[in-house]
XYZ file of N, CA, C and O in Angstrom:
876
model
N -46.910 -135.404 118.219
C -47.920 -136.118 116.967
C -47.349 -137.598 117.216
O -46.443 -137.851 117.163
N -48.547 -138.721 116.924
C -47.643 -140.336 116.952
C -47.081 -140.364 115.751
O -47.285 -139.818 114.921
N -45.833 -140.594 116.079
C -44.766 -141.282 115.076
C -43.810 -140.313 115.562
O -42.582 -140.930 115.211
N -43.881 -139.031 115.845
C -42.771 -138.171 116.378
C -42.552 -137.718 117.774
O -43.963 -137.122 118.498
N -41.962 -137.021 118.342
C -41.908 -136.861 119.648
C -40.444 -136.252 120.038
O -39.440 -136.847 119.593
N -40.481 -134.912 120.527
C -38.891 -134.775 121.485
C -39.057 -135.526 122.574
O -39.905 -135.572 123.259
N -37.629 -135.444 123.248
C -37.643 -136.263 124.551
C -38.340 -135.093 125.523
O -38.855 -136.326 126.593
N -37.909 -133.971 125.139
C -38.689 -133.287 126.349
C -39.399 -132.195 125.938
O -39.295 -131.690 124.701
N -40.243 -131.369 126.185
C -41.050 -130.279 125.662
C -40.470 -128.963 125.286
O -39.360 -128.777 125.547
N -40.710 -128.657 124.387
C -40.361 -127.371 122.971
C -41.177 -126.533 123.384
O -42.401 -126.393 123.070
N -40.402 -125.529 124.006
C -41.011 -124.266 124.283
C -41.722 -123.720 123.385
O -41.248 -123.478 121.915
N -42.971 -123.337 123.585
C -44.061 -122.633 122.389
C -44.025 -123.635 120.820
O -44.313 -122.891 119.920
N -43.821 -124.382 121.095
C -44.297 -125.549 119.759
C -45.080 -126.890 120.030
O -44.600 -127.562 121.024
N -46.181 -126.987 119.489
C -47.021 -128.037 120.008
C -46.405 -129.121 118.911
O -46.427 -129.538 117.905
N -45.725 -130.245 120.089
C -45.306 -131.613 119.488
C -45.495 -132.148 120.704
O -44.983 -131.712 121.988
N -45.207 -133.375 120.627
C -45.558 -134.530 121.811
C -43.812 -134.707 122.107
O -42.987 -134.189 121.664
N -44.345 -134.668 123.916
C -42.943 -134.859 124.164
C -43.044 -136.206 125.469
O -44.049 -136.322 125.626
N -42.307 -136.936 125.032
C -41.973 -137.973 125.712
C -42.332 -138.153 127.205
O -42.418 -138.663 128.033
N -41.701 -136.776 127.505
C -41.088 -136.752 129.389
C -42.781 -136.314 129.535
O -42.830 -137.046 130.785
N -43.339 -135.466 128.876
C -44.724 -135.212 129.771
C -45.965 -136.372 129.385
O -46.394 -136.451 130.388
N -45.469 -137.510 128.394
C -46.286 -138.502 128.331
C -46.415 -139.507 129.468
O -46.814 -140.080 130.231
N -44.878 -139.551 130.052
C -44.840 -140.456 131.030
C -44.650 -139.852 132.484
O -45.186 -140.671 133.210
N -43.945 -138.710 132.610
C -44.102 -137.438 133.593
C -45.484 -137.076 133.886
O -46.098 -136.642 134.970
N -46.424 -136.748 133.148
C -47.697 -136.043 133.219
C -47.408 -134.286 133.424
O -47.732 -133.895 134.445
N -45.970 -134.206 133.276
C -45.526 -132.927 133.528
C -44.684 -132.237 133.086
O -44.265 -133.052 132.073
N -44.737 -130.420 132.225
C -43.958 -130.165 131.415
C -42.634 -129.557 132.038
O -41.628 -129.146 131.437
N -42.969 -129.368 133.441
C -41.399 -128.940 133.934
C -40.223 -130.079 133.919
O -40.465 -130.912 134.778
N -39.372 -130.165 133.262
C -38.522 -131.088 133.163
C -37.620 -131.378 134.544
O -37.259 -130.372 135.070
N -37.600 -132.563 134.795
C -36.613 -132.775 136.038
C -35.773 -133.922 135.564
O -35.877 -134.789 135.347
N -34.575 -134.013 136.521
C -34.103 -135.170 136.286
C -34.289 -136.342 137.155
O -33.644 -136.459 138.211
N -35.376 -136.744 137.055
C -35.955 -137.826 137.811
C -35.962 -139.363 136.819
O -35.141 -139.582 135.544
N -36.434 -139.975 137.654
C -36.544 -141.645 137.051
C -37.354 -141.178 135.796
O -37.043 -142.628 135.053
N -37.933 -140.710 135.201
C -38.594 -140.340 134.131
C -37.609 -140.232 133.067
O -37.557 -140.776 131.759
N -37.055 -138.992 133.365
C -35.672 -138.351 132.523
C -34.803 -139.294 132.503
O -34.289 -139.669 130.923
N -34.660 -140.702 133.615
C -33.952 -141.490 133.537
C -33.833 -142.492 132.215
O -33.297 -143.091 131.865
N -35.604 -143.196 132.548
C -36.128 -143.695 131.628
C -35.948 -143.515 130.252
O -35.437 -144.147 128.917
N -35.821 -141.727 129.696
C -36.411 -141.622 128.182
C -34.576 -141.510 128.163
O -34.408 -141.944 126.754
N -33.798 -141.491 128.825
C -32.507 -141.483 128.533
C -31.918 -142.552 128.179
O -30.703 -142.710 127.238
N -32.518 -143.873 128.577
C -31.876 -144.974 128.160
C -32.477 -145.196 126.381
O -31.923 -146.030 126.083
N -33.709 -144.985 126.569
C -34.520 -145.093 125.469
C -33.636 -144.557 124.174
O -34.195 -144.947 122.897
N -33.152 -143.723 124.583
C -32.910 -142.723 123.422
C -31.502 -143.891 122.750
O -31.217 -143.528 121.147
N -31.073 -144.644 123.249
C -29.857 -145.587 123.016
C -30.434 -146.933 122.401
O -30.385 -147.495 121.937
N -31.153 -147.302 123.113
C -31.861 -148.755 123.736
C -32.805 -148.322 122.082
O -32.696 -149.571 121.402
N -34.048 -147.782 122.107
C -34.510 -148.008 120.753
C -34.005 -148.225 119.494
O -34.700 -148.890 118.582
N -32.968 -147.304 119.226
C -32.759 -147.039 118.013
C -31.192 -148.419 117.603
O -31.781 -148.915 116.621
N -30.926 -148.945 118.711
C -30.397 -150.184 118.510
C -31.190 -151.054 118.572
O -30.511 -152.258 117.711
N -32.431 -151.494 119.298
C -33.423 -152.782 118.688
C -33.892 -152.305 117.394
O -34.840 -152.929 116.992
N -33.451 -151.070 116.756
C -34.405 -151.093 115.444
C -36.282 -150.516 115.694
O -36.812 -151.331 114.687
N -36.217 -150.087 116.539
C -37.596 -149.796 116.917
C -38.333 -148.555 117.046
O -39.606 -148.142 116.627
N -37.188 -147.328 116.685
C -37.417 -145.947 116.936
C -36.016 -145.485 115.739
O -35.119 -146.026 116.288
N -36.244 -144.240 115.953
C -34.882 -143.843 115.492
C -34.940 -142.452 115.999
O -35.915 -141.577 116.682
N -33.627 -141.902 116.821
C -33.411 -141.088 117.848
C -32.111 -140.268 117.538
O -30.765 -140.595 116.785
N -32.778 -138.957 117.012
C -31.828 -137.618 116.685
C -31.874 -136.445 117.175
O -32.812 -136.599 117.331
N -31.369 -135.540 116.848
C -31.636 -134.338 117.064
C -32.122 -133.540 115.473
O -31.411 -133.353 114.784
N -33.155 -133.686 115.808
C -33.749 -133.316 114.958
C -34.795 -131.983 114.672
O -34.668 -130.866 114.252
N -35.754 -132.052 115.561
C -36.835 -130.699 115.392
C -36.066 -129.527 116.294
O -35.629 -129.678 117.478
N -35.758 -128.925 116.144
C -35.117 -127.208 116.845
C -33.685 -127.844 117.452
O -33.306 -127.386 118.299
N -32.777 -129.033 116.648
C -31.557 -129.239 116.844
C -31.622 -129.871 118.430
O -30.626 -130.227 119.075
N -32.918 -130.452 118.777
C -33.112 -131.243 120.146
C -33.468 -132.534 119.776
O -34.223 -132.843 118.798
N -33.355 -133.400 120.682
C -33.421 -134.961 120.186
C -34.701 -135.138 120.275
O -35.615 -134.789 121.397
N -34.847 -136.258 119.609
C -36.221 -136.411 118.940
C -36.396 -138.142 118.133
O -35.598 -138.280 117.802
N -37.352 -138.220 118.654
C -37.730 -140.004 118.403
C -38.716 -140.030 117.232
O -39.812 -139.152 116.702
N -38.379 -141.016 115.980
C -39.097 -140.966 114.567
C -39.879 -141.842 114.876
O -38.662 -142.957 114.602
N -40.888 -142.589 114.443
C -41.375 -143.974 114.563
C -40.567 -144.430 113.260
O -40.617 -144.270 112.250
N -40.556 -145.803 113.311
C -40.305 -146.449 111.867
C -41.409 -146.218 110.630
O -41.206 -146.041 109.472
N -42.719 -146.138 111.203
C -43.927 -145.532 110.550
C -43.738 -143.879 109.741
O -43.866 -144.158 108.547
N -43.093 -143.151 110.270
C -43.503 -141.466 109.839
C -41.766 -141.650 109.259
O -41.306 -140.576 108.399
N -40.741 -142.273 109.623
C -39.325 -142.114 109.121
C -39.488 -142.064 107.461
O -38.489 -140.921 107.296
N -39.758 -142.843 106.792
C -39.729 -142.519 105.200
C -40.161 -141.328 104.994
O -39.105 -140.868 103.957
N -41.252 -140.537 105.517
C -41.783 -139.363 105.089
C -40.320 -138.622 104.910
O -40.496 -137.176 104.456
N -40.440 -138.555 106.620
C -38.917 -137.430 106.641
C -38.093 -137.781 106.160
O -37.304 -136.649 105.704
N -37.854 -138.687 105.482
C -36.353 -139.023 104.760
C -36.900 -138.162 103.399
O -35.964 -137.918 102.955
N -37.669 -138.509 102.771
C -38.156 -138.187 101.512
C -38.204 -136.353 101.531
O -37.808 -136.144 100.776
N -38.683 -136.114 102.579
C -38.485 -134.256 102.700
C -37.294 -134.359 102.667
O -36.938 -132.756 102.005
N -36.392 -134.548 103.616
C -34.577 -133.980 103.554
C -33.923 -134.508 102.527
O -33.600 -133.797 102.034
N -34.818 -135.577 101.940
C -33.904 -136.122 100.311
C -32.474 -136.409 100.760
O -31.721 -136.330 99.979
N -32.837 -137.410 101.541
C -31.761 -138.029 102.302
C -31.679 -139.568 102.091
O -30.714 -139.931 103.065
N -32.563 -139.514 101.707
C -32.931 -141.391 101.765
C -31.500 -141.894 100.894
O -31.913 -142.723 99.573
N -30.531 -142.078 101.239
C -29.173 -142.056 100.217
C -28.117 -142.930 100.832
O -28.160 -143.376 102.006
N -27.288 -143.409 100.081
C -26.507 -144.213 100.389
C -24.934 -143.882 100.722
O -24.977 -142.567 100.588
N -24.117 -144.299 100.950
C -22.542 -143.630 101.408
C -21.898 -143.123 99.947
O -21.155 -141.991 99.901
N -21.958 -143.857 98.725
C -21.655 -143.072 97.528
C -22.174 -141.997 97.072
O -21.199 -141.526 96.073
N -23.370 -141.742 97.931
C -23.687 -140.048 97.499
C -23.384 -139.006 98.638
O -23.835 -138.113 98.495
N -22.371 -139.510 99.526
C -21.949 -138.672 100.253
C -20.990 -137.354 99.621
O -21.292 -136.210 99.745
N -20.578 -137.802 98.770
C -19.229 -136.666 98.118
C -20.648 -135.592 97.194
O -20.225 -134.159 97.224
N -21.785 -135.874 96.552
C -22.589 -135.394 95.720
C -22.821 -134.217 96.624
O -23.561 -133.222 96.675
N -23.657 -134.799 98.333
C -23.798 -134.437 99.257
C -23.173 -132.900 99.442
O -23.723 -131.996 99.975
N -22.067 -133.219 99.781
C -21.067 -132.400 100.084
C -20.739 -131.379 99.018
O -20.587 -129.851 99.094
N -20.606 -131.706 97.602
C -20.236 -130.437 96.489
C -21.761 -129.744 96.512
O -21.385 -128.989 95.855
N -22.524 -130.498 96.964
C -24.219 -129.672 97.029
C -23.813 -128.137 98.391
O -25.157 -127.500 97.720
N -23.328 -128.681 98.748
C -23.417 -127.548 99.611
C -24.343 -128.030 101.101
O -24.313 -126.916 101.818
N -24.909 -129.245 101.021
C -25.500 -129.570 102.370
C -25.252 -129.721 103.500
O -25.456 -130.006 104.405
N -24.013 -130.037 103.069
C -23.058 -131.135 104.480
C -21.693 -130.385 104.345
O -21.005 -130.133 103.588
N -21.033 -129.903 105.242
C -19.936 -129.075 105.717
C -18.582 -130.357 105.277
O -18.661 -131.973 105.652
N -17.048 -130.140 105.597
C -16.116 -131.083 104.761
C -16.206 -131.924 106.332
O -15.375 -133.547 106.127
N -16.011 -131.708 107.412
C -16.446 -132.234 108.654
C -17.521 -133.173 108.837
O -16.812 -134.449 109.047
N -18.863 -132.950 108.183
C -19.689 -133.688 107.971
C -19.468 -134.897 107.409
O -19.722 -135.935 107.498
N -18.806 -134.473 106.262
C -18.522 -135.808 104.815
C -17.768 -136.638 105.674
O -17.618 -137.764 105.665
N -16.356 -136.405 106.336
C -15.664 -137.046 107.037
C -16.132 -138.003 108.223
O -15.759 -139.187 107.960
N -16.982 -137.383 108.862
C -17.773 -138.180 109.881
C -18.815 -139.306 109.015
O -18.683 -140.581 109.426
N -19.327 -138.997 108.241
C -19.830 -140.195 107.294
C -19.184 -141.002 106.755
O -19.381 -142.301 107.121
N -17.887 -140.672 106.326
C -17.216 -141.661 105.522
C -16.755 -142.345 106.928
O -16.478 -143.722 106.232
N -16.702 -141.904 107.782
C -15.716 -143.164 108.845
C -16.752 -143.758 109.417
O -16.623 -145.050 109.743
N -18.015 -143.661 109.420
C -19.028 -144.593 110.124
C -19.275 -145.798 108.880
O -19.600 -146.619 108.768
N -19.141 -145.144 107.500
C -19.368 -145.827 106.306
C -17.960 -147.130 106.574
O -18.481 -148.030 106.200
N -17.196 -146.566 106.830
C -15.774 -147.629 106.708
C -15.784 -148.570 108.075
O -15.651 -149.650 107.409
N -16.156 -148.081 109.116
C -15.622 -148.819 110.574
C -17.226 -149.323 111.092
O -17.111 -150.020 111.938
N -18.079 -149.257 110.373
C -19.503 -149.176 110.900
C -19.781 -148.470 112.172
O -19.318 -147.691 112.455
N -21.016 -148.855 113.271
C -21.138 -148.113 114.100
C -20.060 -147.588 115.185
O -19.021 -148.242 115.341
N -19.975 -146.478 115.347
C -18.934 -146.158 116.334
C -18.919 -145.494 117.544
O -20.286 -144.186 117.371
N -18.325 -145.598 118.673
C -18.638 -144.425 119.666
C -18.051 -143.122 119.215
O -17.621 -142.611 118.479
N -18.639 -142.364 120.201
C -18.136 -140.842 120.325
C -16.829 -140.348 120.087
O -15.977 -140.037 119.011
N -16.119 -141.011 121.031
C -14.499 -141.221 120.996
C -13.954 -142.008 119.814
O -13.034 -141.273 119.287
N -14.292 -142.967 119.500
C -13.673 -143.618 118.344
C -14.064 -142.908 116.764
O -13.303 -142.785 116.047
N -15.377 -142.485 116.653
C -15.335 -141.351 115.847
C -14.755 -140.188 115.778
O -14.424 -139.860 114.685
N -14.582 -139.197 116.822
C -13.572 -138.292 116.977
C -12.107 -138.963 116.464
O -11.157 -138.146 115.815
N -11.749 -139.865 116.714
C -10.412 -139.934 116.447
C -10.299 -141.063 115.066
O -9.628 -140.475 114.625
N -11.142 -141.357 114.349
C -11.241 -141.807 113.008
C -11.176 -140.582 112.149
O -10.945 -140.456 110.981
N -11.798 -139.579 112.527
C -11.777 -138.418 111.917
C -11.142 -137.456 111.843
O -11.011 -135.988 111.557
N -10.256 -137.666 113.465
C -9.257 -136.731 113.721
C -9.614 -135.540 114.251
O -8.926 -134.425 113.606
N -10.586 -135.766 115.161
C -11.183 -134.471 115.721
C -11.036 -134.969 116.998
O -11.810 -134.203 117.988
N -9.987 -135.443 117.770
C -9.572 -135.441 119.129
C -9.497 -134.045 120.578
O -9.881 -134.228 121.242
N -9.072 -133.385 119.613
C -8.423 -132.073 120.458
C -9.916 -131.687 120.693
O -10.895 -131.242 120.445
N -9.817 -130.363 121.932
C -10.753 -129.859 122.100
C -11.564 -129.111 120.686
O -12.674 -128.911 120.988
N -10.814 -128.432 119.828
C -10.931 -127.548 119.319
C -11.794 -128.229 118.028
O -13.123 -128.544 117.431
N -11.200 -129.848 117.842
C -11.720 -130.541 117.240
C -13.143 -131.271 117.737
O -14.169 -131.414 116.926
N -13.499 -131.703 118.801
C -14.691 -131.492 119.627
C -15.660 -130.432 119.169
O -16.961 -131.300 119.168
N -15.638 -129.195 118.900
C -16.352 -128.190 118.642
C -16.932 -128.529 117.147
O -18.068 -128.639 116.849
N -16.093 -128.667 116.138
C -16.256 -128.847 115.023
C -16.987 -130.175 115.011
O -17.970 -130.607 114.025
N -16.632 -131.425 115.781
C -17.785 -132.423 116.027
C -19.022 -132.429 116.258
O -19.380 -132.955 115.533
N -19.085 -131.706 117.256
C -20.401 -131.489 117.713
C -21.141 -130.485 116.025
O -22.327 -130.680 116.464
N -20.569 -129.848 115.867
C -21.382 -128.919 114.774
C -21.526 -129.829 113.721
O -22.825 -130.040 112.815
N -20.832 -131.041 113.383
C -20.979 -131.585 111.979
C -22.142 -132.670 112.393
O -22.940 -133.062 111.335
N -21.780 -133.113 113.618
C -22.739 -133.990 113.921
C -24.197 -133.365 114.062
O -25.264 -134.080 113.731
N -24.411 -132.338 114.448
C -25.455 -131.510 114.341
C -26.191 -131.438 112.971
O -27.300 -131.940 112.216
N -25.437 -131.511 111.923
C -25.598 -131.198 110.449
C -26.224 -132.652 109.662
O -26.933 -132.861 109.779
N -25.265 -133.590 110.287
C -25.858 -135.024 110.291
C -27.155 -135.653 110.607
O -28.020 -136.269 109.794
N -27.153 -135.230 111.854
C -28.615 -135.409 112.311
C -29.742 -134.787 112.120
O -30.786 -135.660 111.765
N -29.254 -133.613 111.684
C -30.401 -132.811 111.333
C -30.755 -132.954 109.800
O -32.012 -133.159 109.547
N -30.361 -133.619 109.012
C -30.789 -134.282 107.899
C -30.803 -135.648 107.536
O -31.666 -136.501 106.759
N -31.125 -136.224 109.196
C -31.275 -137.696 109.113
C -30.675 -138.493 108.588
O -31.115 -139.616 107.991
N -29.383 -138.150 108.603
C -28.378 -139.280 107.954
C -27.669 -140.083 109.336
O -27.286 -141.020 108.677
N -27.952 -139.631 110.275
C -27.242 -140.358 111.569
C -28.027 -140.834 112.716
O -28.733 -139.714 113.281
N -28.033 -141.720 113.326
C -29.025 -141.768 114.334
C -28.162 -142.590 115.756
O -26.457 -143.027 115.395
N -28.575 -142.025 116.697
C -27.875 -143.068 117.910
C -28.194 -144.634 117.594
O -29.067 -144.838 117.181
N -27.100 -145.005 118.244
C -27.031 -146.722 118.185
C -26.460 -146.921 119.320
O -25.806 -147.940 119.309
N -27.140 -146.932 120.597
C -26.502 -147.371 121.639
C -25.794 -146.677 122.503
O -25.644 -145.213 122.233
N -25.225 -147.194 123.368
C -23.742 -146.210 124.362
C -22.840 -147.341 124.656
O -23.087 -148.669 124.725
N -21.637 -146.838 125.203
C -20.597 -147.778 125.564
C -19.757 -146.733 126.313
O -19.886 -145.566 126.566
N -19.403 -147.299 127.794
C -18.946 -147.097 128.968
C -17.422 -147.204 128.152
O -16.430 -147.540 128.412
N -16.954 -145.800 127.678
C -15.540 -145.105 127.279
C -14.359 -144.866 128.731
O -13.450 -144.742 128.591
N -15.263 -144.199 129.078
C -14.270 -143.437 130.563
C -15.296 -144.031 132.029
O -16.208 -144.425 131.687
N -14.579 -143.572 132.958
C -15.375 -143.388 134.357
C -16.452 -142.370 134.158
O -17.122 -143.072 135.251
N -16.902 -141.798 133.438
C -17.896 -140.619 133.676
C -18.963 -141.202 132.742
O -19.374 -142.511 133.128
N -19.391 -140.766 132.100
C -20.932 -140.576 131.607
C -20.360 -141.766 130.345
O -19.840 -141.636 129.728
N -21.377 -142.908 129.743
C -21.714 -143.344 128.943
C -21.582 -142.782 127.945
O -22.122 -141.980 127.517
N -20.844 -143.101 126.698
C -20.434 -141.996 125.526
C -21.756 -143.063 124.135
O -22.085 -144.331 124.259
N -22.048 -141.925 123.484
C -23.424 -142.029 122.229
C -22.619 -143.105 121.439
O -21.217 -142.972 121.473
N -23.567 -144.098 120.897
C -22.941 -144.895 119.742
C -23.524 -144.476 118.319
O -24.384 -143.621 118.803
N -22.992 -143.801 117.375
C -23.819 -143.174 116.330
C -23.448 -144.395 115.131
O -22.663 -145.426 114.784
N -24.622 -144.285 113.884
C -24.869 -145.550 113.070
C -25.585 -144.391 111.871
O -26.116 -143.872 111.982
N -25.101 -145.125 110.378
C -25.604 -144.477 109.715
C -27.332 -145.065 109.737
O -27.429 -145.717 109.574
N -28.004 -143.953 108.948
C -29.335 -144.338 109.234
C -29.822 -145.288 107.965
O -30.533 -146.523 108.004
N -29.074 -145.184 107.091
C -28.862 -145.739 105.627
C -28.634 -147.463 106.017
O -29.579 -148.503 105.445
N -27.623 -147.333 106.692
C -27.469 -148.753 107.209
C -28.201 -149.461 108.479
O -28.590 -150.738 108.763
N -28.841 -148.693 109.496
C -29.516 -149.125 110.515
C -31.233 -149.474 110.107
O -31.816 -150.073 110.760
N -31.556 -148.300 109.004
C -32.787 -148.424 108.425
C -33.032 -148.889 107.255
O -34.057 -147.281 106.410
N -32.417 -150.049 106.747
C -32.857 -149.887 105.639
C -34.161 -149.948 104.467
O -34.447 -149.568 103.736
N -34.737 -150.681 105.426
C -36.134 -150.806 104.680
C -37.016 -149.356 104.783
O -37.461 -148.791 103.585
N -37.038 -148.706 105.409
C -37.394 -146.978 105.618
C -36.832 -146.429 104.612
O -36.962 -145.561 103.967
N -35.491 -146.663 104.538
C -34.910 -145.794 103.442
C -35.109 -146.054 101.910
O -35.090 -145.275 101.360
N -35.437 -147.485 101.698
C -36.089 -147.783 100.334
C -37.165 -147.186 100.146
O -37.949 -146.779 98.990
N -38.174 -147.408 101.061
C -39.464 -146.786 101.125
C -39.590 -145.378 101.166
O -40.393 -144.773 100.003
N -38.649 -144.638 101.373
C -38.533 -143.174 101.561
C -38.320 -142.862 99.833
O -38.478 -141.519 99.109
N -37.078 -143.345 99.232
C -36.902 -143.386 97.411
C -38.229 -143.539 96.883
O -38.442 -143.137 95.526
N -39.317 -143.795 97.375
C -40.886 -143.762 96.461
C -41.488 -142.741 96.881
O -42.814 -142.712 96.172
N -41.422 -142.105 97.382
C -42.272 -141.011 97.907
C -41.784 -139.770 97.995
O -40.684 -139.525 97.895
N -42.752 -139.259 96.919
C -42.234 -137.289 96.597
C -42.230 -136.404 98.050
O -42.758 -137.067 98.863
N -41.230 -135.672 97.946
C -41.637 -134.320 99.418
C -42.898 -133.974 99.046
O -42.546 -133.935 100.286
N -43.408 -133.726 98.241
C -44.724 -133.507 98.324
C -45.422 -134.186 99.138
O -46.542 -133.740 99.789
N -45.749 -135.484 98.469
C -46.284 -136.218 99.200
C -46.233 -136.632 100.804
O -47.003 -136.632 101.501
N -45.020 -136.380 101.040
C -44.427 -136.821 102.284
C -44.910 -135.679 103.287
O -45.118 -135.606 104.443
N -44.712 -134.446 102.532
C -45.170 -133.025 103.207
C -46.647 -133.322 103.621
O -47.253 -132.796 104.857
N -47.300 -133.732 102.591
C -49.072 -133.910 103.023
C -49.249 -134.378 103.660
O -50.286 -134.619 104.829
N -48.204 -136.246 103.636
C -48.625 -136.683 105.077
C -48.512 -136.345 106.594
O -49.141 -137.147 107.352
N -47.307 -135.797 106.567
C -47.006 -135.525 107.726
C -48.001 -134.293 108.199
O -48.541 -133.863 109.513
N -47.911 -133.208 107.398
C -48.946 -132.270 107.755
C -50.098 -132.389 108.022
O -51.105 -132.318 108.960
N -50.929 -133.554 107.542
C -52.411 -133.890 107.854
C -52.515 -134.749 108.783
O -53.312 -134.539 110.001
N -51.241 -135.495 109.304
C -51.550 -135.815 110.373
C -50.797 -135.307 111.927
O -51.432 -135.385 112.939
N -50.092 -134.390 111.667
C -49.912 -133.137 112.713
C -51.338 -132.201 112.759
O -51.417 -132.276 114.196
N -52.273 -131.935 111.872
C -53.055 -131.117 112.138
C -54.110 -131.973 112.772
O -55.315 -131.396 113.247
N -54.396 -133.114 112.533
C -55.281 -134.280 113.498
C -55.237 -134.003 115.009
O -56.289 -133.859 115.734
N -54.044 -133.712 114.931
C -53.578 -133.591 116.807
C -53.685 -132.032 117.025
O -53.957 -131.757 118.364
N -53.250 -131.313 116.488
C -53.189 -129.488 116.884
C -53.834 -128.739 115.565
O -52.875 -127.932 114.710
N -55.311 -128.843 115.359
C -55.618 -128.168 114.518
C -56.181 -127.094 114.650
O -56.003 -126.108 113.622
N -55.703 -126.328 115.732
C -55.612 -125.063 115.694
C -54.121 -124.436 115.646
O -53.925 -123.128 115.153
N -53.451 -125.325 115.106
C -52.211 -124.474 114.786
C -51.905 -123.807 113.873
O -51.975 -124.468 112.858
N -51.122 -122.526 113.912
C -51.155 -121.500 112.496
C -50.075 -122.435 111.399
O -49.287 -122.472 111.891
N -50.427 -121.805 110.140
C -49.687 -122.813 109.498
C -48.377 -122.455 109.045
O -47.342 -122.994 108.848
N -48.126 -120.881 109.555
C -46.492 -120.343 109.626
C -45.636 -121.048 110.697
O -44.723 -121.530 110.457
N -46.324 -121.385 111.929
C -45.842 -122.012 112.708
C -45.566 -123.498 112.608
O -44.435 -124.141 112.777
N -46.596 -124.286 111.895
C -45.875 -125.620 111.153
C -45.037 -125.543 110.371
O -43.904 -126.685 110.280
N -44.789 -124.405 109.163
C -43.499 -124.638 108.687
C -42.562 -124.079 109.306
O -41.557 -124.723 109.115
N -42.670 -123.346 110.518
C -41.173 -123.136 111.090
C -40.916 -124.518 111.512
O -39.962 -124.933 112.204
N -41.780 -125.036 112.597
C -41.422 -126.459 112.931
C -40.543 -127.505 112.131
O -40.132 -128.165 112.058
N -41.123 -127.436 110.960
C -40.296 -128.509 109.699
C -39.656 -128.053 109.286
O -39.388 -128.843 108.256
N -39.610 -126.679 108.870
C -38.532 -126.305 108.459
C -38.606 -125.729 106.616
O -38.138 -126.236 106.046
N -39.942 -125.747 106.346
C -40.624 -125.706 105.241
C -40.882 -124.187 104.988
O -41.049 -123.593 106.113
N -41.178 -123.695 103.678
C -41.771 -122.587 103.283
C -43.015 -122.787 103.466
O -43.953 -123.354 103.943
N -43.379 -121.039 103.852
C -44.959 -121.041 103.876
C -45.835 -121.816 102.735
O -46.807 -122.369 102.914
N -45.087 -121.685 101.518
C -45.898 -122.225 100.340
C -46.188 -123.532 100.578
O -47.090 -124.398 100.386
N -44.786 -124.293 100.639
C -44.537 -125.741 101.111
C -45.814 -126.060 102.092
O -46.695 -126.968 101.962
N -46.064 -125.583 103.347
C -47.067 -125.927 104.063
C -48.208 -125.854 103.514
O -49.170 -126.467 103.800
N -48.950 -124.337 102.964
C -50.193 -124.367 102.555
C -50.637 -125.433 101.671
O -51.751 -126.143 101.591
N -49.611 -126.175 101.020
C -49.630 -127.143 99.548
C -49.586 -128.362 100.546
O -50.822 -129.045 100.134
N -49.288 -128.494 101.280
C -49.326 -129.805 102.138
C -50.990 -130.010 102.534
O -51.273 -131.216 103.080
N -51.028 -128.768 103.581
C -52.272 -128.468 104.067
C -53.515 -128.290 103.357
O -54.749 -128.300 103.742
N -53.250 -128.142 101.950
C -54.221 -127.955 100.830
C -55.146 -126.412 101.369
O -56.503 -126.839 101.401
N -54.655 -126.015 101.415
C -55.241 -124.708 101.825
C -55.379 -123.599 100.889
O -54.047 -123.470 99.935
């Protein structure tokens, strides 16, 4: 859909794919198109032109600045660092996710290794906990990619930042949108592109209940 897309096609999920858009094929290969998108995931958020995070089905996803407030409103995460403890106490994030959030708030945008060190997750076991906690924060649109840095001789490391700091305008906009209105706006935009998609599949894609999807589509 305009405004949101996965970096590569999702099996059996009608959602825009940047790889398909640039390569004109669905079978993903590590070619010049994949390398281009790999750069975009770091460059676009750093330049504040789009958000990149693991959102749809835990896969890398781009969200436009136009739609970001609606997704934030749905998730209820247009929040600042002062509300980190509240989300933890509500059970929405784990203790490790809370520590990552607090480290980013304290130190600013950090590379992967810097963030693991700041939250004392440097060990192999700690790395597993780091990845799980990072998926939590990205799935709730609390953290975004923000550039990359060459920390070792291998691949460049991802840099991460808080969505509230990277995209403050969109966070402020989200606070004025109700979850119901946000779901309606997104569902209608989606249906214009994929008019035959069953309501149940739309609910699964966005993580809504069937009742929420029906209400958003006014069916």
